[in-house]
Coordinates of C-alpha atoms in Angstrom, one line a residue:
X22 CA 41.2 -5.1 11.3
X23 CA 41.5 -1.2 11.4
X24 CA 38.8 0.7 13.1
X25 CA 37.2 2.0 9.6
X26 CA 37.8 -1.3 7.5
X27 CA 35.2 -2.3 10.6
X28 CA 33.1 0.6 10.1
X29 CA 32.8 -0.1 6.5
X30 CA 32.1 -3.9 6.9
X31 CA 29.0 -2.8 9.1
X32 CA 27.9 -0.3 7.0
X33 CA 27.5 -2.7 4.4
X34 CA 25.8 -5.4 6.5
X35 CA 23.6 -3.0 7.7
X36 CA 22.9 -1.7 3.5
X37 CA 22.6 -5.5 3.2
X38 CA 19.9 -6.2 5.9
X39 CA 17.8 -2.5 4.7
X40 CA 18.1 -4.0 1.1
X41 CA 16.9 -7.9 2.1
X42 CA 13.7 -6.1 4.4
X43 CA 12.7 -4.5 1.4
X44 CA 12.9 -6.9 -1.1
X45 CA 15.2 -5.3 -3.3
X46 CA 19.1 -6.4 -4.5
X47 CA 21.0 -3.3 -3.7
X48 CA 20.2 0.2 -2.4
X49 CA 21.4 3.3 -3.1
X50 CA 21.7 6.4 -0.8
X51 CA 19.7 6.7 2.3
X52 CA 17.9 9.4 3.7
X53 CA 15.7 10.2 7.1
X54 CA 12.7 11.7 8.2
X55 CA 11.5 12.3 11.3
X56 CA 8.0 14.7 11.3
X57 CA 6.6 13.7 14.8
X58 CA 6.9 15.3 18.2
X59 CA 10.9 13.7 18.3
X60 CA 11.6 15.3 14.7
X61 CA 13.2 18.9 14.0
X62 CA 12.0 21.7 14.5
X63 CA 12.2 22.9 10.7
X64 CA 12.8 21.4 7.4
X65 CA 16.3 22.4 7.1
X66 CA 18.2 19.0 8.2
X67 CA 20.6 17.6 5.0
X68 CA 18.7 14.3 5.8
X69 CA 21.6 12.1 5.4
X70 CA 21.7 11.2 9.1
X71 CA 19.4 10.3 11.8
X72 CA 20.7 12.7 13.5
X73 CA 19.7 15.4 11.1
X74 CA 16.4 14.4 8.8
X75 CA 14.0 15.9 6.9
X76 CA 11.3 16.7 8.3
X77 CA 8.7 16.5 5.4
X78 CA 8.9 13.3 3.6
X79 CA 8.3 14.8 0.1
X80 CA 11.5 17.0 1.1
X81 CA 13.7 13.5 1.4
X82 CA 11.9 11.9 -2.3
X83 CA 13.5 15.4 -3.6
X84 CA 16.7 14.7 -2.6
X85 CA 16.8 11.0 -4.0
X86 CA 18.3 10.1 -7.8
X87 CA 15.4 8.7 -9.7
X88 CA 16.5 5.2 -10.7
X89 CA 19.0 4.8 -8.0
X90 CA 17.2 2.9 -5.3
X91 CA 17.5 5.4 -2.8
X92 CA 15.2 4.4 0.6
X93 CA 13.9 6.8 2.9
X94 CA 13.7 5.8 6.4
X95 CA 10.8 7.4 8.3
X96 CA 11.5 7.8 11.6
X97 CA 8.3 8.9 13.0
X98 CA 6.2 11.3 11.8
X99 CA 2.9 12.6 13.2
X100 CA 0.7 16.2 13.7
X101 CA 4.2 18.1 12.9
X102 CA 5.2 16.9 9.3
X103 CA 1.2 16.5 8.5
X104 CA 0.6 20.8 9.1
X105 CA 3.5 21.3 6.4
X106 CA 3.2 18.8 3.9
X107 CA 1.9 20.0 0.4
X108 CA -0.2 17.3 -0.1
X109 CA -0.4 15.3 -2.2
X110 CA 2.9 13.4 -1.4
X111 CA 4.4 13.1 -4.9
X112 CA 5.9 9.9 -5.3
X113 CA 7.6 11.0 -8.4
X114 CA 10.7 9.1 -8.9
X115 CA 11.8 6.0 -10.4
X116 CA 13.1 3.0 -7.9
X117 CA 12.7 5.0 -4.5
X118 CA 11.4 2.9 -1.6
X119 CA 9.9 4.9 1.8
X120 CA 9.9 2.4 5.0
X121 CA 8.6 3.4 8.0
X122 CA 10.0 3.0 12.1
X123 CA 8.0 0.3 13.5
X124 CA 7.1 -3.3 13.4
X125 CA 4.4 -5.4 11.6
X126 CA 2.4 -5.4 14.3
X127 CA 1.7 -1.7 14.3
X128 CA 3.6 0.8 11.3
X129 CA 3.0 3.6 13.6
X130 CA 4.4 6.5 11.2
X131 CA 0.8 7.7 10.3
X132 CA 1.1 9.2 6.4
X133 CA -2.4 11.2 5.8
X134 CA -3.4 14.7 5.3
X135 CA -6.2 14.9 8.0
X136 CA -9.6 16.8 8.4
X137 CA -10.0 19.9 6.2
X138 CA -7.9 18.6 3.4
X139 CA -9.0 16.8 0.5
X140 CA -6.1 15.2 -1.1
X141 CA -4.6 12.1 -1.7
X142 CA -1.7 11.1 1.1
X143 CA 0.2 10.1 -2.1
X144 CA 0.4 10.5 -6.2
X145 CA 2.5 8.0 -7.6
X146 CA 4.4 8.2 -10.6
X147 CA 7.2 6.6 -10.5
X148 CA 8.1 3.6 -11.6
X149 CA 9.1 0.3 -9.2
X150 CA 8.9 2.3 -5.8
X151 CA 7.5 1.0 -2.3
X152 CA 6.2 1.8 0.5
X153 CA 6.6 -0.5 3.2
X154 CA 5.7 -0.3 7.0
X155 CA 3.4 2.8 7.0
X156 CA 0.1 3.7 8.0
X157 CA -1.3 5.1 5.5
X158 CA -5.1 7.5 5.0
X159 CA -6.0 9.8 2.5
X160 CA -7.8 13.4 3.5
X161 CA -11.5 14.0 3.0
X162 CA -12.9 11.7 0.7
X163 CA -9.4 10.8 -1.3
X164 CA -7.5 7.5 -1.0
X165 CA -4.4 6.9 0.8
X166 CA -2.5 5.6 -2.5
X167 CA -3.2 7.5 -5.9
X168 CA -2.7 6.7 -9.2
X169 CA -4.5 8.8 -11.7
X170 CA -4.9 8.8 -15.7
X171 CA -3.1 9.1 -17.6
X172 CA 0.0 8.2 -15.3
X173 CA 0.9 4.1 -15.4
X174 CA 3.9 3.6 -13.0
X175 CA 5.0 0.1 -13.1
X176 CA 5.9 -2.3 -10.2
X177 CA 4.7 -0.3 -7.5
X178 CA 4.8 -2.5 -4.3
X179 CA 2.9 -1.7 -1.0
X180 CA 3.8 -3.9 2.0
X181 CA 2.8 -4.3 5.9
X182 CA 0.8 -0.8 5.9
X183 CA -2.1 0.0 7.3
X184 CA -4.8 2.2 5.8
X185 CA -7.2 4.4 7.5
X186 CA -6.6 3.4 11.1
X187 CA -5.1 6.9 12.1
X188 CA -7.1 9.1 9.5
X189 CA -6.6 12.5 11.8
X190 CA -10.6 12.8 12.1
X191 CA -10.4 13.1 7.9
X192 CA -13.2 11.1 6.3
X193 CA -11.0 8.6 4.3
X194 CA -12.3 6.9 1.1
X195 CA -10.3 4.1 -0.3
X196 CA -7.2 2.7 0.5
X197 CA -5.8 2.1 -3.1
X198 CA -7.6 4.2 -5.6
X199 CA -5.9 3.4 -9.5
X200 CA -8.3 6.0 -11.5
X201 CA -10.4 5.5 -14.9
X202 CA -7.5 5.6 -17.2
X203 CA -4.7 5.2 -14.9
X204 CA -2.8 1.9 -15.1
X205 CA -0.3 0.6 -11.7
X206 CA 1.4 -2.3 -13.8
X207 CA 2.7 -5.2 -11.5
X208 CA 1.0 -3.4 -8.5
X209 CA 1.2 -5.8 -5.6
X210 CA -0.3 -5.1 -2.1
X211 CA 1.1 -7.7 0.4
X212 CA 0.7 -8.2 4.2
X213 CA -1.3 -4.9 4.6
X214 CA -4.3 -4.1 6.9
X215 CA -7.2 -2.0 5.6
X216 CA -9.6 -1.0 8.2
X217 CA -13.5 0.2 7.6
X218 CA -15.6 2.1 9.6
X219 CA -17.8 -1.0 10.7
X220 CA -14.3 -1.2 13.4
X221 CA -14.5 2.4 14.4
X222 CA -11.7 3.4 11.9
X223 CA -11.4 5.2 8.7
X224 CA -11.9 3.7 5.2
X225 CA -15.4 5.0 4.0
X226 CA -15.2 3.6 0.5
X227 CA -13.9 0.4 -1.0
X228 CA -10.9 -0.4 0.3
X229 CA -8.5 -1.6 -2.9
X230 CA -10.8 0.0 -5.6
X231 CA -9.0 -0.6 -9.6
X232 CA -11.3 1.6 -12.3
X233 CA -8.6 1.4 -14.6
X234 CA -6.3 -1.1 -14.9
X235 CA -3.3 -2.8 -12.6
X236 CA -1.9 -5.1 -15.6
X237 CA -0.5 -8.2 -14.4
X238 CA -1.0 -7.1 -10.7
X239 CA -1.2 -8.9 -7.4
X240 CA -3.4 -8.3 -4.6
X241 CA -2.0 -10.5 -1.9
X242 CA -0.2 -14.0 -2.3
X243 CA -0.5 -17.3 -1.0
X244 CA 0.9 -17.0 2.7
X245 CA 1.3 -12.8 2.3
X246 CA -2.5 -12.2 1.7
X247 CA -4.3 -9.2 3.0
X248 CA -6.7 -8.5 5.8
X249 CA -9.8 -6.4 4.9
X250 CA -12.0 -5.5 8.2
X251 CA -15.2 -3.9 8.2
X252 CA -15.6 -1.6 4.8
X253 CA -18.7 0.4 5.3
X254 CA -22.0 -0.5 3.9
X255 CA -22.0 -1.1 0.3
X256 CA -18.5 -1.3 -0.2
X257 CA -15.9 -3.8 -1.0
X258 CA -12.6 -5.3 -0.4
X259 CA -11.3 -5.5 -3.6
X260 CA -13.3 -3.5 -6.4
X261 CA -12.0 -4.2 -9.9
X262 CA -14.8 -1.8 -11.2
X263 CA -12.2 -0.7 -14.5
X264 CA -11.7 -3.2 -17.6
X265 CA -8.4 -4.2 -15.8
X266 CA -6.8 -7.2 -17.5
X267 CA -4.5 -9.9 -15.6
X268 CA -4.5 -9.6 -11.8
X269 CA -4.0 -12.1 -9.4
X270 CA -6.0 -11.6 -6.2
X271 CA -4.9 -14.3 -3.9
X272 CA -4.5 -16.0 0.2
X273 CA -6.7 -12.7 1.4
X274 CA -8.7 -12.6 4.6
X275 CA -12.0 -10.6 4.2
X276 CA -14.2 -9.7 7.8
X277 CA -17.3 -8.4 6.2
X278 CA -19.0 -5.8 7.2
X279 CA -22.4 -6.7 6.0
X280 CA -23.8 -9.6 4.6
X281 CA -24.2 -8.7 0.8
X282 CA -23.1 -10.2 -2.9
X283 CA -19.7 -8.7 -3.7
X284 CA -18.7 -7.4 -0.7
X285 CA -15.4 -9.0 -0.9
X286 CA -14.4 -9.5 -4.1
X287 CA -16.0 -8.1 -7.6
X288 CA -14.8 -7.8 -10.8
X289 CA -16.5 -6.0 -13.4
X290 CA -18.4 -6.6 -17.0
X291 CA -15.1 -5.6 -18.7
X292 CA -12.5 -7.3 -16.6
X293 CA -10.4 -10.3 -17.9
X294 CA -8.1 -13.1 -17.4
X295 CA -8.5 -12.2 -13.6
X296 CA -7.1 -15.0 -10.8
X297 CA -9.1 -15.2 -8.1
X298 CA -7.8 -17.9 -5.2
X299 CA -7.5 -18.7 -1.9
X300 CA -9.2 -16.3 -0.6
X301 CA -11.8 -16.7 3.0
X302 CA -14.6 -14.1 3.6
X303 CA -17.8 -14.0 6.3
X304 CA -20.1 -11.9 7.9
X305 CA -20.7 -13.4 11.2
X306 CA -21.0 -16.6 12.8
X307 CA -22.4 -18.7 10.2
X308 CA -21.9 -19.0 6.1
X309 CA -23.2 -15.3 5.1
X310 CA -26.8 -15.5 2.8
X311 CA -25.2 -13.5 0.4
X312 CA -22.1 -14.5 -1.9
X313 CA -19.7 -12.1 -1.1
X314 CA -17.8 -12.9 -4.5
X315 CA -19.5 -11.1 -7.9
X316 CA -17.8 -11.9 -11.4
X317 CA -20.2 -9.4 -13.6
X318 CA -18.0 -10.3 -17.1
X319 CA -19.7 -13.4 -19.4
X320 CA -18.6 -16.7 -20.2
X321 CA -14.9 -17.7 -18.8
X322 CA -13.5 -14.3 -19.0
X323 CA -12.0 -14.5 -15.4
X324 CA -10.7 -17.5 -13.8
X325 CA -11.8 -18.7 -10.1
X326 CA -10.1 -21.4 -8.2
X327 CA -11.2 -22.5 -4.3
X328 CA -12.7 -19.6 -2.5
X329 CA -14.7 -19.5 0.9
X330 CA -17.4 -18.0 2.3
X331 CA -17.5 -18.6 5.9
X332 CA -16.8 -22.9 5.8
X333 CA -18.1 -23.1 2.8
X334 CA -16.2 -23.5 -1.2
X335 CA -18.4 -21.3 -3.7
X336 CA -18.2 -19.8 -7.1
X337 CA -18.9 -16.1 -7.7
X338 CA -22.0 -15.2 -7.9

């Protein structure tokens, strides 16, 4: 075995493994950023090395082939690549996946504009993209995740991030903001950590909020649900405040932060053919007075399986 037939056989292990951790069959190029305190000290870097990366993320998404599955490997990235980031991030490409440096217990490569700048951390437009292993706030009063009308980018899937636990002192609103008239077909949110300001963090508004549509989305699965942790007063887990049609919202864990109907799950007058299952929510050591699950449409527009509040199997309220 030659020295380079070896090199190649790692090389395409190594695509292998990056492919299987996303989820995806095959990648394409790769490309890294690094825009913390170990990162460049310009933008200049060709980014197809670790050795050389970009140090702006939306630098590497503009040197990837829409519809290629090119993956961007974020290194770190911190205080340095937040000052020069035009923000919003625009996710604009079809089938490119962002994965940050870490581990699931903590995606350390913090993703968010920061105090003084109201915009979304990122505007997605393109179609089957993730973003995987990030933590992840938007600037003041903006989401971490944007989709806005009349933009509907299909299978967009956001895994093990964390949203609004390192907001840089911005006041965060939601996590996942789909606007009025903007549609996230297939969007599904596994394995991620949404933190409220009832924990000290950052989250000021609901923390998955859907006023359009996510058709045929899931928001968790059985055994990959999410963990919602103290959303402020008033606001929820999950908000499906649109006429959204066909989302699954199942297996997610949901630490109130006050006792109040809705507070973890509500769907809306107009919603439809929504699956709500599996899901446990509380607010503090006892069943919670309130029923933190609210189904606003009539008759058996949505459809709810075996929920709890606290030990307790309910219905929606």
């Amino acid at each position: 075995l030659t020295i380079a037939k070896f090199a190649d056989n790692v090389e395409f292990y190594l695509r292998d493994l990056l492919a299987s951790a996303i989820g995806i069959q095959d990648i394409g190029n790769v490309y890294f950023v690094d825009g913390g305190s170990t990162g460049p000290a310009d933008d200049t870097g060709n980014g197809t090395a670790r050795a050389t990366p970009k140090k702006l993320i939306q630098s590497a998404i503009d040197l990837t082939t829409t519809g290629n599955n090119d993956v961007i490997i974020v290194l770190n990235y911190g205080s340095a690549g937040r000052a020069l980031e035009a923000w919003p991030i625009e996710l604009n490409k079809n089938m490119v996946h962002i994965v940050g440096v870490g581990n699931a217990a903590h995606a350390w490569a913090a993703v968010c504009p920061g105090s003084g700048t109201a915009q979304h951390a990122f505007e997605v437009t393109g179609d089957r993209c993730t973003l995987s292993n990030l933590c992840i706030a938007g600037g003041d009063g903006k989401a971490g995740i944007h989709v806005t009308s009349p933009n509907a980018p299909w299978g967009l899937l956001v895994r093990q991030c964390i949203f609004g636990v390192d907001n840089a002192s911005a006041t965060t609103q939601e996590g996942i903001l789909i606007d009025s008239g903007g549609d996230a077909p297939y969007l599904t949110v596994l394995d991620c950590y949404f933190a409220g300001t009832v924990v000290g963090a950052g989250l000021t508004g609901d923390a998955i909020k859907v006023a359009g549509n996510a058709t045929r989305g899931r928001i968790g699965k059985p055994g990959q649900g999410n963990f919602f942790s103290g959303l402020a007063s008033g606001k929820k887990c999950v908000n499906i405040s649109g006429s959204a049609v066909a989302i699954a919202i199942e297996g997610n864990r949901l630490h109130l932060g006050e006792d109040a109907t809705g507070a973890g799950i509500t769907l809306s007058a107009g919603a439809s053919r929504i699956w709500v299952d599996g899901n446990h929510a509380n607010y503090g050591d006892a069943d919670a007075t309130n029923n933190p699950y609210s189904d606003g449409a009539a008759g058996d527009a949505n459809d709810w399986g075996l929920n709890y509040k606290g030990i307790t199997a309910l219905m929606p309220a």
